[in-house]
PDB file of C-alpha atoms in Angstrom:
ATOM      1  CA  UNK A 182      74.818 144.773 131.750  1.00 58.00           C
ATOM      2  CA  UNK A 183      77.007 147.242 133.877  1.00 82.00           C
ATOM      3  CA  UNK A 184      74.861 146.679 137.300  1.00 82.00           C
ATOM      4  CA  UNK A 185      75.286 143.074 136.371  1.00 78.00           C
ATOM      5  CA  UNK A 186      78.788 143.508 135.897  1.00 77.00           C
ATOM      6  CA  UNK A 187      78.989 145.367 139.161  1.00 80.00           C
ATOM      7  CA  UNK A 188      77.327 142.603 141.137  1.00 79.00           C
ATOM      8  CA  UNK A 189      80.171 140.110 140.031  1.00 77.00           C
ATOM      9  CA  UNK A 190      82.849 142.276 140.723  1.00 79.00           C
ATOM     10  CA  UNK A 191      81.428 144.005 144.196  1.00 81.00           C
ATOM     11  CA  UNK A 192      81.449 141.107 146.236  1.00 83.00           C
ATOM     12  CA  UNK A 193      84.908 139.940 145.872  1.00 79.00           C
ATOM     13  CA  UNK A 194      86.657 141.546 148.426  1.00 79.00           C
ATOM     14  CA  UNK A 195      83.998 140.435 151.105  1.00 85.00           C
ATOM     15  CA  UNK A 196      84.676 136.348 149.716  1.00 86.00           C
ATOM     16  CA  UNK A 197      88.636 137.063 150.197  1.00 85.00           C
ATOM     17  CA  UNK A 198      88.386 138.235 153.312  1.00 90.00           C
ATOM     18  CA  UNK A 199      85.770 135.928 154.694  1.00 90.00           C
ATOM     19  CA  UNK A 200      87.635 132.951 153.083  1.00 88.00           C
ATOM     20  CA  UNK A 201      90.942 133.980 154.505  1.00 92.00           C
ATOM     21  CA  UNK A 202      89.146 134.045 158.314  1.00 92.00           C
ATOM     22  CA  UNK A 203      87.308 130.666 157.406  1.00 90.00           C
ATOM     23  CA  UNK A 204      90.438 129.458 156.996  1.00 90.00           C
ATOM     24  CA  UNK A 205      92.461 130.447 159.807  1.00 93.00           C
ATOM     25  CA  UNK A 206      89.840 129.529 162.159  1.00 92.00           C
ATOM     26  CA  UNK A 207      89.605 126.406 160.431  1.00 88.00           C
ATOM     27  CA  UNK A 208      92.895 125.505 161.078  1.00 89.00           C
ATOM     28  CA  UNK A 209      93.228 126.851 164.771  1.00 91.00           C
ATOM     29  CA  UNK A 210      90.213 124.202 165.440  1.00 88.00           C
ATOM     30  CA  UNK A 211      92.702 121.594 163.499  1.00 86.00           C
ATOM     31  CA  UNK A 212      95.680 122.193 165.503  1.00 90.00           C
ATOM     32  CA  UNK A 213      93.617 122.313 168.735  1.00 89.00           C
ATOM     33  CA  UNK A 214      91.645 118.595 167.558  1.00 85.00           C
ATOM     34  CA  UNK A 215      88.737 120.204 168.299  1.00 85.00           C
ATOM     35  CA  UNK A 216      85.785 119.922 165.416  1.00 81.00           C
ATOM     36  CA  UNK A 217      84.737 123.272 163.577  1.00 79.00           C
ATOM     37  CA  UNK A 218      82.469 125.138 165.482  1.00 84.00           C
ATOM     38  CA  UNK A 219      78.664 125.289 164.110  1.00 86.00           C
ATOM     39  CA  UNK A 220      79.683 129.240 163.123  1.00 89.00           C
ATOM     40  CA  UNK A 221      82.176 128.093 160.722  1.00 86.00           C
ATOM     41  CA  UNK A 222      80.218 125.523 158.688  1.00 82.00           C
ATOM     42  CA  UNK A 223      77.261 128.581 158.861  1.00 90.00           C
ATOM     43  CA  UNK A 224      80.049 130.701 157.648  1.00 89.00           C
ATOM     44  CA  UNK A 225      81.292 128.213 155.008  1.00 83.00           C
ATOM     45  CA  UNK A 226      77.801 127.561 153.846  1.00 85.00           C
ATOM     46  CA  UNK A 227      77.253 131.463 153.621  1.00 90.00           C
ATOM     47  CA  UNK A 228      80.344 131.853 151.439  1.00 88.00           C
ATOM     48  CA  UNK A 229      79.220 129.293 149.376  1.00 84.00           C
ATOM     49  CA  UNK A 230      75.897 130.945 148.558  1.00 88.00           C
ATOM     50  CA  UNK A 231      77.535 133.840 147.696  1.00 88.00           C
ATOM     51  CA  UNK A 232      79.965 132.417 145.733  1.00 84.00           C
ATOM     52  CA  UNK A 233      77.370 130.270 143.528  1.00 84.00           C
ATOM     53  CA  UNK A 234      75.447 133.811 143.281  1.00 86.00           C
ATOM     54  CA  UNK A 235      78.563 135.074 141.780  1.00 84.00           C
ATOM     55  CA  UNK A 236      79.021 132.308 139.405  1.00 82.00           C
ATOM     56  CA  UNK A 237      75.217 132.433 137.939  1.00 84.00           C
ATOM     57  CA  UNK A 238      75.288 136.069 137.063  1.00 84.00           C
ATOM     58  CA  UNK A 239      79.197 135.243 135.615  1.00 82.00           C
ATOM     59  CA  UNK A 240      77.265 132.791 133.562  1.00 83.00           C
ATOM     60  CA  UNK A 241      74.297 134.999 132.937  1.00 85.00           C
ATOM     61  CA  UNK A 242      77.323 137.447 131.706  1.00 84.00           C
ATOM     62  CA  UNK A 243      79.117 135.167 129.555  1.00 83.00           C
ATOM     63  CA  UNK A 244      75.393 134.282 127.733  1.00 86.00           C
ATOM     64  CA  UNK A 245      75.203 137.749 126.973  1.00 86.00           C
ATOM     65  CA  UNK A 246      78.668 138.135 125.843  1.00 84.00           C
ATOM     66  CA  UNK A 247      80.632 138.960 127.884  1.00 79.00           C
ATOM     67  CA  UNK A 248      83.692 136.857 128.065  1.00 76.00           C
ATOM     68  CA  UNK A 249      86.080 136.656 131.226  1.00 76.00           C
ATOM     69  CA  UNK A 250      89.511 137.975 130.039  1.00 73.00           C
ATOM     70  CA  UNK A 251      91.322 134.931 131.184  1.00 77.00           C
ATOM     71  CA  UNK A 252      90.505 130.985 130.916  1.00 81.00           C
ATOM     72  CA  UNK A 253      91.573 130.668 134.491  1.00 81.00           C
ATOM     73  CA  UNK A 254      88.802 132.784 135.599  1.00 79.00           C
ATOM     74  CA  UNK A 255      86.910 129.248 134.825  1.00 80.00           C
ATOM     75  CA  UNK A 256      89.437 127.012 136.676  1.00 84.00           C
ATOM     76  CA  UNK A 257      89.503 128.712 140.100  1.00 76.00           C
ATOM     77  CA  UNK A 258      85.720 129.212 140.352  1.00 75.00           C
ATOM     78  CA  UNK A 259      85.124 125.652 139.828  1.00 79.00           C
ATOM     79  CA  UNK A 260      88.085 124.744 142.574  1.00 81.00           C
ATOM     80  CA  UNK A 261      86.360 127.202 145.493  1.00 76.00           C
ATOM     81  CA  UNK A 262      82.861 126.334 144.953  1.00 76.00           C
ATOM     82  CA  UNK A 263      84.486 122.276 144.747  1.00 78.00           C
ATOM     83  CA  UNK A 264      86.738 123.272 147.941  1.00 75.00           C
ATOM     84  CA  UNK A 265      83.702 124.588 149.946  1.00 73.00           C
ATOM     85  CA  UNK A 266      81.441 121.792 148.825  1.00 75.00           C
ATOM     86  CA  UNK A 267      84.129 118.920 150.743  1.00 74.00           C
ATOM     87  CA  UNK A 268      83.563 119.703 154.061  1.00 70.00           C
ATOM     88  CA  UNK A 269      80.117 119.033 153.744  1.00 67.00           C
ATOM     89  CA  UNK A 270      81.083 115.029 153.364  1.00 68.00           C
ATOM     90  CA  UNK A 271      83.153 114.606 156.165  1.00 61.00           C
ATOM     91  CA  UNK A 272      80.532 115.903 158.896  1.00 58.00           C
ATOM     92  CA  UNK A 273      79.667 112.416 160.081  1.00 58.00           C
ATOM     93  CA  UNK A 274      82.858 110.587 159.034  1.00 63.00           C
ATOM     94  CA  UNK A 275      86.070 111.152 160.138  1.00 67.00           C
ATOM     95  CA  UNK A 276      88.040 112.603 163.296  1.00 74.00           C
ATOM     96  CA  UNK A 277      87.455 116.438 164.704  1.00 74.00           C
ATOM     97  CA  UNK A 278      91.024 117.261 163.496  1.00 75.00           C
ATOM     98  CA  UNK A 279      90.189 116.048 160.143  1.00 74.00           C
ATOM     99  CA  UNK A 280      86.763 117.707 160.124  1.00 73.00           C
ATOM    100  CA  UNK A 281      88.350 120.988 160.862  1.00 75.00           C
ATOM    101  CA  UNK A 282      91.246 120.513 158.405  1.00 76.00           C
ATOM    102  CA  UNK A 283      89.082 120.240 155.597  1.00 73.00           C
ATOM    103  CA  UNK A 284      87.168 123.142 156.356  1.00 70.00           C
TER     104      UNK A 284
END
């Protein structure tokens, strides 16, 4: 259960980081009107992957036993992989600026 441990913990810089540049760039390509640039949806949908990678072996964890220390370990894991999934609906609707705002 440690390695599995590990590979839910490991990652979690890398997703902070990358989310934080998804972000910004994100919102440069909202203030300029422009849409988000095929890079950033690969990097959103990258993120995600990850992200739902970390969430099964979380699960797999918690099946085993082992509990996250805090309820809100629940809540915001729900809200990113929800907050990554949104973009995805507003690819063919909606303006550039509001394209790129979402992401």
């Amino acid at each position: 259960m440690e390695l599995l441990a590990r590979l839910h913990t490991l990652p979690g810089l890398v997703l902070v980081a990358g989310l934080a540049v998804l972000a910004l760039m994100s919102g440069v390509m909202a203030v300029l009107d422009r849409p988000p640039m095929p890079s950033l949806d690969f990097a959103r949908r990258v993120l995600l992957g990850i992200i739902v990678a970390e969430a099964a072996i979380g699960l797999v964890l918690t099946l085993r036993g082992a509990e996250p220390d805090e309820w809100i370990h629940w809540l915001y894991g729900g809200i990113i992989i929800a907050a990554l999934l949104v973009p995805a609906t507003l690819v063919t609707n909606g303006t550039p600026r509001s394209r790129s705002a979402a992401l």
